[in-house]
Amino acid sequence: MKTEVNSKQKLQIALLTVVTYIVMLVFLLFTVLKNAYKNGQWIPITAYCALIAVFFVFFVIFFFKAEGKKKNCVRKVGAIYTVFVISYVVMHFTIKINYCFAPLAMCILILTQLVGIKIAAYVNISQLLIFFISHYVFETSITQLEALVCLFLGLATITVVMFSEKSHKDRLSYLVTALKIAVTSILVVTLFYFIFDGITAEFSWLTYTRDACMSCLGGIFDIMAMFLLVPLLERIFNITTNFRLAELANTNHPLLVRLLKEAPGTFSHSLTVANYAEACAMAIGENTYLARAAGCYHDIGKLQNPAYFSENQADGYNPHNEIAPEISVSFLKNHVSYGVSLAKAYRLPPEIESAIVEHHGTFVMKFFYLKAKKYTEGELSVANYCYDGPAPVSKINSILMIADSCEATLRALSVSDKNAAEKVVDGIVSERMSFGQFDNSELSMKEIDIIKQTIISTYLGTKHERVKYPELKISADNGGTGGDKNNAN
């Protein structure tokens, strides 16, 4: 989701940066800089504070380059600084237990979920360098050599997390990452013991075993801290993670339960659209978690007047036959605005809100436009029969627009062969392209073709024939008698 960062947001980010910088300086003054302050070492302290300021300035520049045009950038900066401070404080106090126990990859593990791997890696490496300089230059509870071990240990574990990021599909994969971090930590500590003659002057197997075990536990602590803090931080800052999206796609969510009970046709339609959207997102390399969740919630606004939507109408009764097309248009438009209000009430992520708003874009409601033309002489403005939009500005929402229209049309026409399905899907996509619905979404023509083919193959996969069972009833004693014809479920 692209947007322009206004002056107010820039000011908020600048204020957050200054406040975080001051908080860090106060913490450092009462911890690692305490002795240097008492001894009047003003030049090292000033240079050190200036160096930290440089890290913050570079972070802001890097953030605006990588994330500055995306929504929720202020909340993301707040989350980043919160994780930065919390993880630094935890690192500072855990080294008092053992210098190898510090959770040096805690920051990258948490921030990868909240803001992505690039920002997370930059922040964690910056934090690690500040941590190293703090304990290498100033008199602290660990030696310079131990600070050096922490630096290399942190760089190694950060590298492991970066290479493991794409393999994180479920909770078990994080346990595998914890094991990789633990093994890497033990290896780094072992190498340093051999390089520096047991870290101290005399090698001790007991000390080595203790440090190796502590480094292993530090890696495990990284993962534990991530599972503890990510759910808390994503709710505080309303940031969408794959964990949260997976939870939202669960049909036990209160809003989806309401949809099932009050608008069962829309519920069924939404799940099918979610399947299409997820398959399309996977095909073009987009976030499948977001695509599925967006598909589940895109039509929740139909809860307001479910009977005014064809999938919920029973016994052939259509209330639109009794009202003017202009009123029908208002009902259809209202399902978007009411959907947004429901999303806010249930605290759904901003990405889901945008999917609700954009999945119809500014496309025309053809049925009611043509109906109105029958009763109108002369020209009739198409603009009065279009959704309010905006048109999709993300690939996921563009996928959702295509999947939503294709699912409804293919189901209504009961298309059963590939050629007919291709004709329907091509027509739907061409119409929306002619209305400029994908102009701002950054979808390429190749991706649009992939989306069309994915929808066709997914739809046809639901139309396969099932083997018919013979006319036979099986009793408990294995006797058979003739009966009704039963089909495979």
Coordinates of C-alpha atoms in Angstrom, one line a residue:
M1 CA 0.0 0.0 0.0
K2 CA 1.6 3.2 -1.2
T3 CA 0.9 6.6 0.2
E4 CA 2.6 10.0 0.6
V5 CA 4.2 10.8 3.9
N6 CA 3.0 14.2 4.9
S7 CA 4.7 16.8 7.1
K8 CA 2.8 15.7 10.2
Q9 CA 4.1 12.2 9.9
K10 CA 7.6 13.3 9.3
L11 CA 7.4 15.5 12.4
Q12 CA 6.0 12.6 14.5
I13 CA 8.9 10.3 13.3
A14 CA 11.4 13.0 14.1
L15 CA 9.9 13.4 17.6
L16 CA 10.0 9.6 18.2
T17 CA 13.6 9.6 17.1
V18 CA 14.6 12.4 19.5
V19 CA 12.7 10.8 22.4
T20 CA 14.2 7.4 21.9
Y21 CA 17.7 8.9 21.6
I22 CA 17.2 10.7 24.9
V23 CA 15.9 7.6 26.6
M24 CA 18.9 5.6 25.3
L25 CA 21.4 8.3 26.6
V26 CA 19.7 8.4 30.0
F27 CA 19.9 4.6 30.3
L28 CA 23.5 4.5 29.1
L29 CA 24.5 7.3 31.5
F30 CA 23.3 5.4 34.5
T31 CA 24.9 2.1 33.3
V32 CA 27.9 1.9 31.0
L33 CA 28.8 5.6 31.1
K34 CA 28.5 6.0 34.9
N35 CA 32.2 5.5 35.7
A36 CA 33.4 7.5 32.7
Y37 CA 31.1 10.4 33.8
K38 CA 32.5 10.3 37.4
N39 CA 36.1 10.3 36.0
G40 CA 35.3 13.3 33.8
Q41 CA 36.0 11.5 30.5
W42 CA 34.0 14.1 28.5
I43 CA 35.6 13.6 25.1
P44 CA 34.9 9.8 24.8
I45 CA 31.4 10.3 26.2
T46 CA 30.6 13.2 23.7
A47 CA 32.1 11.2 20.8
Y48 CA 30.1 8.1 21.9
C49 CA 26.8 10.1 22.1
A50 CA 27.5 11.6 18.7
L51 CA 28.1 8.1 17.2
I52 CA 24.7 6.9 18.5
A53 CA 23.1 10.0 17.0
V54 CA 24.7 9.1 13.7
F55 CA 23.2 5.6 13.9
F56 CA 19.7 7.1 14.5
V57 CA 20.1 9.6 11.6
F58 CA 21.2 6.8 9.2
F59 CA 18.3 4.7 10.4
V60 CA 15.7 7.4 9.6
I61 CA 17.2 7.9 6.1
F62 CA 17.3 4.1 5.5
F63 CA 13.7 3.8 6.8
F64 CA 12.3 6.4 4.5
K65 CA 14.1 4.9 1.5
A66 CA 12.8 1.4 2.3
E67 CA 9.4 2.0 4.0
G68 CA 8.7 5.7 3.8
K69 CA 6.0 5.4 1.1
K70 CA 4.1 2.7 2.9
K71 CA 1.1 3.1 5.2
N72 CA 1.5 3.1 9.0
C73 CA 5.1 4.3 8.8
V74 CA 4.8 6.2 12.1
R75 CA 3.5 3.2 14.0
K76 CA 6.2 1.1 12.5
V77 CA 8.9 3.5 13.7
G78 CA 7.3 3.5 17.1
A79 CA 7.5 -0.3 17.1
I80 CA 11.1 -0.3 15.9
Y81 CA 12.3 2.1 18.6
T82 CA 10.3 0.2 21.3
V83 CA 12.0 -3.1 20.3
F84 CA 15.3 -1.4 20.1
V85 CA 15.2 -0.1 23.6
I86 CA 13.7 -3.2 25.2
S87 CA 16.1 -5.6 23.5
Y88 CA 19.1 -3.4 24.4
V89 CA 18.0 -3.2 28.1
V90 CA 17.6 -7.0 28.1
M91 CA 21.0 -7.5 26.5
H92 CA 22.6 -5.2 29.1
F93 CA 21.2 -7.1 32.1
T94 CA 21.6 -10.6 30.8
I95 CA 25.3 -10.2 30.3
K96 CA 25.6 -9.9 34.1
I97 CA 24.5 -13.5 34.2
N98 CA 27.0 -14.5 31.5
Y99 CA 28.4 -12.6 28.6
C100 CA 27.4 -15.4 26.2
F101 CA 23.8 -15.4 27.4
A102 CA 22.8 -12.0 25.9
P103 CA 19.9 -12.5 23.4
L104 CA 21.8 -10.8 20.5
A105 CA 19.4 -11.8 17.8
M106 CA 16.2 -10.9 19.7
C107 CA 15.8 -7.6 17.9
I108 CA 16.0 -9.0 14.3
L109 CA 13.6 -11.9 15.1
I110 CA 10.9 -9.5 16.5
L111 CA 11.3 -6.8 13.9
T112 CA 11.3 -9.2 11.0
Q113 CA 7.7 -10.1 11.9
L114 CA 6.7 -6.4 12.4
V115 CA 8.5 -4.5 9.7
G116 CA 10.5 -6.9 7.5
I117 CA 14.0 -8.4 7.3
K118 CA 15.9 -5.4 5.8
I119 CA 14.9 -2.9 8.4
A120 CA 15.3 -5.5 11.2
A121 CA 18.8 -6.5 10.1
Y122 CA 19.9 -2.8 10.0
V123 CA 18.5 -2.0 13.4
N124 CA 19.9 -5.2 15.0
I125 CA 23.4 -4.6 13.6
S126 CA 23.4 -1.0 14.6
Q127 CA 22.3 -2.0 18.1
L128 CA 25.0 -4.6 18.3
L129 CA 27.7 -2.1 17.3
I130 CA 26.5 0.3 20.0
F131 CA 26.4 -2.5 22.5
F132 CA 30.0 -3.6 21.5
I133 CA 31.4 -0.1 21.7
S134 CA 29.7 0.5 25.1
H135 CA 31.4 -2.5 26.7
Y136 CA 34.7 -2.3 24.7
V137 CA 35.6 1.3 25.4
F138 CA 34.1 2.0 28.8
E139 CA 34.7 0.1 32.0
T140 CA 31.8 -2.4 32.4
S141 CA 31.1 -5.8 33.9
I142 CA 32.7 -7.7 31.0
T143 CA 36.2 -7.5 29.5
Q144 CA 37.1 -6.2 26.1
L145 CA 37.7 -9.7 24.8
E146 CA 34.3 -10.8 26.0
A147 CA 32.7 -7.8 24.3
L148 CA 34.5 -8.9 21.1
V149 CA 33.0 -12.4 21.5
C150 CA 29.5 -10.8 21.9
L151 CA 30.1 -8.9 18.7
F152 CA 31.0 -11.9 16.6
L153 CA 28.4 -14.0 18.3
G154 CA 25.7 -11.5 17.5
L155 CA 26.8 -11.1 13.8
A156 CA 26.8 -14.9 13.4
T157 CA 23.3 -15.3 14.9
I158 CA 21.9 -12.4 12.9
T159 CA 23.2 -14.0 9.7
V160 CA 21.5 -17.3 10.7
V161 CA 18.2 -15.5 11.2
M162 CA 18.5 -13.7 7.8
F163 CA 19.2 -16.9 5.9
S164 CA 16.4 -18.7 7.8
E165 CA 13.7 -16.0 7.3
K166 CA 12.1 -17.5 4.1
S167 CA 11.8 -20.9 5.8
H168 CA 9.5 -19.6 8.5
K169 CA 6.2 -21.2 7.6
D170 CA 5.0 -22.5 11.0
R171 CA 6.0 -22.6 14.7
L172 CA 8.2 -25.7 14.2
S173 CA 10.3 -23.8 11.7
Y174 CA 11.2 -21.3 14.4
L175 CA 12.3 -24.2 16.7
V176 CA 14.6 -25.2 13.9
T177 CA 16.0 -21.7 13.7
A178 CA 16.5 -21.7 17.5
L179 CA 18.5 -24.9 17.0
K180 CA 20.6 -23.3 14.2
I181 CA 21.3 -20.3 16.4
A182 CA 22.3 -22.5 19.3
V183 CA 24.7 -24.6 17.2
T184 CA 26.2 -21.5 15.6
S185 CA 26.6 -19.9 19.0
I186 CA 28.4 -22.9 20.4
L187 CA 30.7 -23.0 17.3
V188 CA 31.6 -19.3 17.7
V189 CA 32.4 -19.6 21.4
T190 CA 34.5 -22.7 20.7
L191 CA 36.5 -21.0 18.0
F192 CA 37.2 -18.0 20.2
Y193 CA 38.3 -20.3 23.0
F194 CA 40.9 -21.9 20.7
I195 CA 41.9 -18.5 19.2
F196 CA 42.4 -16.7 22.5
D197 CA 43.6 -19.6 24.7
G198 CA 40.4 -20.2 26.6
I199 CA 39.4 -16.5 26.7
T200 CA 41.4 -16.1 29.9
A201 CA 45.0 -17.1 30.6
E202 CA 44.1 -20.6 31.7
F203 CA 41.8 -22.9 29.8
S204 CA 39.1 -24.6 31.9
W205 CA 36.7 -27.2 30.5
L206 CA 34.2 -26.2 33.2
T207 CA 34.3 -22.5 32.1
Y208 CA 34.1 -23.5 28.4
T209 CA 31.2 -25.8 29.0
R210 CA 29.4 -23.1 31.0
D211 CA 29.9 -20.4 28.2
A212 CA 28.9 -22.8 25.4
C213 CA 25.7 -23.8 27.3
M214 CA 24.9 -20.1 28.0
S215 CA 25.4 -19.2 24.4
C216 CA 23.0 -22.0 23.4
L217 CA 20.4 -20.8 25.9
G218 CA 20.8 -17.2 24.7
G219 CA 19.7 -18.4 21.2
I220 CA 16.7 -20.2 22.6
F221 CA 15.9 -17.1 24.7
D222 CA 15.8 -15.1 21.4
I223 CA 13.0 -17.2 20.0
M224 CA 11.1 -17.3 23.3
A225 CA 11.2 -13.5 23.5
M226 CA 10.0 -13.2 19.9
F227 CA 6.9 -15.4 20.6
L228 CA 6.2 -13.4 23.8
L229 CA 6.6 -9.9 22.4
V230 CA 5.4 -10.1 18.8
P231 CA 1.6 -10.6 19.7
L232 CA 1.8 -7.8 22.3
L233 CA 3.6 -5.3 20.0
E234 CA 1.4 -6.0 16.9
R235 CA -1.7 -5.2 18.9
I236 CA -0.2 -2.1 20.6
F237 CA 1.0 -0.6 17.3
N238 CA -1.7 -2.3 15.1
I239 CA 0.9 -3.8 12.8
T240 CA 0.0 -6.8 10.7
T241 CA 2.1 -9.9 10.9
N242 CA 1.7 -13.3 9.3
F243 CA 0.8 -14.7 12.7
R244 CA -2.0 -12.2 13.1
L245 CA -3.3 -12.8 9.5
A246 CA -3.3 -16.6 10.1
E247 CA -5.4 -16.0 13.2
L248 CA -7.8 -13.7 11.3
A249 CA -8.3 -16.3 8.5
N250 CA -9.6 -18.8 11.1
T251 CA -13.4 -19.2 10.6
N252 CA -13.8 -19.1 14.4
H253 CA -13.2 -15.4 14.4
P254 CA -16.4 -13.6 15.8
L255 CA -16.9 -11.6 12.6
L256 CA -16.7 -14.6 10.4
V257 CA -19.0 -16.5 12.7
R258 CA -21.5 -13.6 12.3
L259 CA -21.1 -13.8 8.6
L260 CA -21.8 -17.5 8.6
K261 CA -25.0 -17.1 10.6
E262 CA -26.4 -13.9 9.2
A263 CA -25.2 -14.0 5.6
P264 CA -24.3 -17.7 4.8
G265 CA -24.2 -17.1 1.0
T266 CA -21.6 -14.3 1.5
F267 CA -19.6 -16.5 3.9
S268 CA -19.4 -19.2 1.3
H269 CA -18.5 -16.7 -1.5
S270 CA -15.8 -15.1 0.8
L271 CA -14.1 -18.4 1.5
T272 CA -14.0 -19.3 -2.2
V273 CA -12.6 -15.8 -3.0
A274 CA -10.0 -16.3 -0.3
N275 CA -8.9 -19.6 -1.9
Y276 CA -8.6 -17.9 -5.3
A277 CA -6.7 -14.9 -3.9
E278 CA -4.3 -17.1 -1.9
A279 CA -3.5 -19.2 -5.0
C280 CA -3.0 -16.1 -7.1
A281 CA -0.8 -14.5 -4.5
M282 CA 1.4 -17.6 -4.3
A283 CA 1.6 -17.7 -8.1
I284 CA 3.1 -14.2 -8.3
G285 CA 5.1 -14.2 -5.1
E286 CA 2.9 -12.0 -2.9
N287 CA 1.9 -12.5 0.8
T288 CA -0.5 -15.5 0.8
Y289 CA -1.5 -14.8 4.4
L290 CA -2.7 -11.3 3.6
A291 CA -4.5 -12.5 0.4
R292 CA -6.4 -15.1 2.3
A293 CA -7.4 -12.9 5.1
A294 CA -8.4 -10.1 2.7
G295 CA -10.6 -12.6 0.9
C296 CA -12.3 -13.7 4.1
Y297 CA -13.2 -10.1 5.1
H298 CA -13.7 -8.2 1.9
D299 CA -17.5 -8.4 2.0
I300 CA -18.3 -8.2 5.7
G301 CA -20.2 -5.0 5.0
K302 CA -23.0 -7.2 3.6
L303 CA -23.9 -8.0 7.1
Q304 CA -25.9 -4.8 7.2
N305 CA -28.5 -5.8 4.6
P306 CA -27.6 -9.4 3.5
A307 CA -30.9 -9.9 1.6
Y308 CA -29.9 -7.2 -0.9
F309 CA -27.1 -9.4 -2.2
S310 CA -27.9 -12.2 -4.6
E311 CA -25.9 -14.9 -2.8
N312 CA -28.1 -14.5 0.3
Q313 CA -31.5 -14.4 -1.5
A314 CA -33.8 -17.3 -1.2
D315 CA -37.0 -18.4 -2.9
G316 CA -36.3 -16.2 -5.9
Y317 CA -37.2 -13.0 -4.0
N318 CA -35.1 -10.0 -5.0
P319 CA -35.8 -6.8 -3.1
H320 CA -34.1 -4.8 -5.8
N321 CA -37.0 -5.5 -8.1
E322 CA -39.2 -3.2 -5.9
I323 CA -36.8 -0.2 -5.6
A324 CA -35.3 2.3 -8.0
P325 CA -31.8 1.5 -9.4
E326 CA -30.4 4.6 -7.7
I327 CA -31.4 3.2 -4.3
S328 CA -30.0 -0.2 -5.2
V329 CA -26.7 1.5 -6.0
S330 CA -26.7 3.2 -2.5
F331 CA -27.2 -0.2 -0.9
L332 CA -24.2 -1.6 -2.8
K333 CA -22.0 1.3 -1.9
N334 CA -23.0 1.1 1.7
H335 CA -21.6 -2.4 2.1
V336 CA -18.2 -0.9 1.6
S337 CA -18.5 1.9 4.1
Y338 CA -20.2 -0.4 6.6
G339 CA -17.5 -3.0 6.1
V340 CA -14.9 -0.4 7.0
S341 CA -16.8 0.5 10.2
L342 CA -17.0 -3.1 11.2
A343 CA -13.3 -3.5 10.5
K344 CA -12.6 -0.6 12.8
A345 CA -14.9 -1.9 15.5
Y346 CA -13.2 -5.4 15.4
R347 CA -9.8 -3.8 15.2
L348 CA -8.9 -5.5 11.9
P349 CA -5.5 -4.4 10.4
P350 CA -5.3 -1.4 8.0
E351 CA -4.5 -3.8 5.2
I352 CA -7.8 -5.5 5.6
E353 CA -9.6 -2.1 5.7
S354 CA -7.9 -1.2 2.4
A355 CA -9.0 -4.5 0.8
I356 CA -12.6 -3.7 1.8
V357 CA -12.5 -0.2 0.3
E358 CA -10.6 -1.1 -2.9
H359 CA -11.9 -4.5 -4.0
H360 CA -14.6 -2.9 -6.1
G361 CA -12.4 0.1 -7.0
T362 CA -14.3 2.7 -9.0
F363 CA -15.9 0.1 -11.3
V364 CA -19.4 0.6 -12.6
M365 CA -22.4 -1.4 -11.3
K366 CA -23.4 -2.5 -14.8
F367 CA -26.7 -4.2 -13.9
F368 CA -28.2 -1.1 -12.2
Y369 CA -26.7 1.2 -14.8
L370 CA -28.4 -0.7 -17.6
K371 CA -31.6 -0.9 -15.6
A372 CA -31.6 2.8 -15.1
K373 CA -31.1 3.5 -18.8
K374 CA -34.3 1.7 -19.5
Y375 CA -36.2 4.3 -17.6
T376 CA -34.2 7.3 -18.7
E377 CA -34.3 9.2 -21.9
G378 CA -31.1 10.6 -23.3
E379 CA -27.6 10.2 -21.8
L380 CA -27.0 8.8 -18.4
S381 CA -23.8 9.5 -16.4
V382 CA -21.9 6.3 -15.6
A383 CA -20.1 8.1 -12.7
N384 CA -23.3 8.0 -10.6
Y385 CA -23.4 4.2 -10.9
C386 CA -19.7 3.6 -9.9
Y387 CA -18.3 2.6 -6.6
D388 CA -16.5 5.4 -4.7
G389 CA -13.1 3.7 -4.8
P390 CA -10.3 4.2 -4.8
A391 CA -9.0 1.8 -7.4
P392 CA -6.6 -0.8 -6.0
V393 CA -3.2 0.5 -5.2
S394 CA -1.7 -2.9 -4.1
K395 CA -1.2 -6.1 -5.9
I396 CA -3.2 -8.0 -3.2
N397 CA -6.2 -5.8 -3.6
S398 CA -6.0 -6.1 -7.4
I399 CA -6.0 -9.8 -7.1
L400 CA -9.0 -9.6 -4.8
M401 CA -10.9 -7.5 -7.3
I402 CA -10.3 -10.0 -10.0
A403 CA -11.0 -13.0 -7.8
D404 CA -14.2 -11.5 -6.4
S405 CA -15.7 -10.8 -9.8
C406 CA -14.6 -14.0 -11.4
E407 CA -16.0 -16.2 -8.5
A408 CA -19.4 -14.6 -8.7
T409 CA -19.6 -14.7 -12.5
L410 CA -18.3 -18.2 -13.0
R411 CA -20.7 -19.5 -10.3
A412 CA -23.7 -17.7 -11.7
L413 CA -23.0 -19.0 -15.3
S414 CA -22.1 -22.5 -14.1
V415 CA -19.2 -22.6 -16.5
S416 CA -17.9 -26.1 -16.9
D417 CA -15.2 -26.1 -19.6
K418 CA -11.9 -24.4 -19.9
N419 CA -12.6 -22.3 -23.0
A420 CA -15.7 -20.8 -21.6
A421 CA -14.0 -20.1 -18.3
E422 CA -11.1 -18.3 -20.1
K423 CA -13.6 -16.2 -22.1
V424 CA -15.4 -15.1 -18.9
V425 CA -12.2 -14.3 -17.0
D426 CA -10.6 -12.5 -19.9
G427 CA -13.8 -10.4 -20.3
I428 CA -13.8 -9.5 -16.5
V429 CA -10.2 -8.5 -16.5
S430 CA -10.4 -6.5 -19.8
E431 CA -13.4 -4.5 -18.5
R432 CA -11.6 -3.5 -15.4
M433 CA -8.4 -2.6 -17.3
S434 CA -10.5 -0.4 -19.6
F435 CA -11.8 1.4 -16.5
G436 CA -8.2 1.9 -15.3
Q437 CA -8.6 -0.2 -12.2
F438 CA -5.0 -1.6 -12.2
D439 CA -3.2 1.6 -13.2
N440 CA -1.9 2.2 -9.7
S441 CA -1.4 -1.3 -8.5
E442 CA 2.0 -2.1 -10.1
L443 CA 0.7 -5.3 -11.6
S444 CA 2.5 -6.3 -14.7
M445 CA 0.8 -7.8 -17.7
K446 CA 2.6 -11.0 -17.1
E447 CA 1.3 -11.1 -13.5
I448 CA -2.2 -10.4 -14.7
D449 CA -1.9 -13.4 -17.1
I450 CA -0.7 -15.6 -14.3
I451 CA -3.6 -14.5 -12.1
K452 CA -6.1 -15.3 -14.8
Q453 CA -4.7 -18.7 -15.4
T454 CA -4.5 -19.5 -11.7
I455 CA -8.2 -18.5 -11.2
I456 CA -9.2 -20.7 -14.2
S457 CA -7.3 -23.7 -13.0
T458 CA -8.5 -23.3 -9.4
Y459 CA -12.1 -22.9 -10.5
L460 CA -12.0 -25.9 -12.8
G461 CA -10.5 -28.0 -10.0
T462 CA -13.8 -27.6 -8.1
K463 CA -15.8 -28.8 -11.1
H464 CA -14.4 -32.3 -11.3
E465 CA -16.7 -35.4 -11.6
R466 CA -17.1 -37.7 -8.6
V467 CA -17.5 -41.5 -8.9
K468 CA -21.1 -42.6 -8.3
Y469 CA -21.8 -45.4 -5.8
P470 CA -24.1 -48.3 -6.8
E471 CA -27.6 -48.5 -5.6
L472 CA -26.8 -50.4 -2.5
K473 CA -27.4 -50.0 1.2
I474 CA -24.9 -51.6 3.6
S475 CA -26.3 -52.9 6.9
A476 CA -24.3 -53.7 10.1
D477 CA -24.4 -57.4 9.3
N478 CA -22.9 -56.7 5.8
G479 CA -26.2 -57.5 4.2
G480 CA -27.1 -55.4 1.2
T481 CA -30.5 -54.2 0.0
G482 CA -31.5 -52.0 -2.8
G483 CA -31.9 -48.3 -2.0
D484 CA -31.5 -44.8 -3.0
K485 CA -28.6 -43.8 -5.2
N486 CA -25.7 -42.3 -3.1
N487 CA -22.9 -40.2 -4.4
A488 CA -19.5 -39.9 -3.1
N489 CA -19.1 -36.9 -0.7

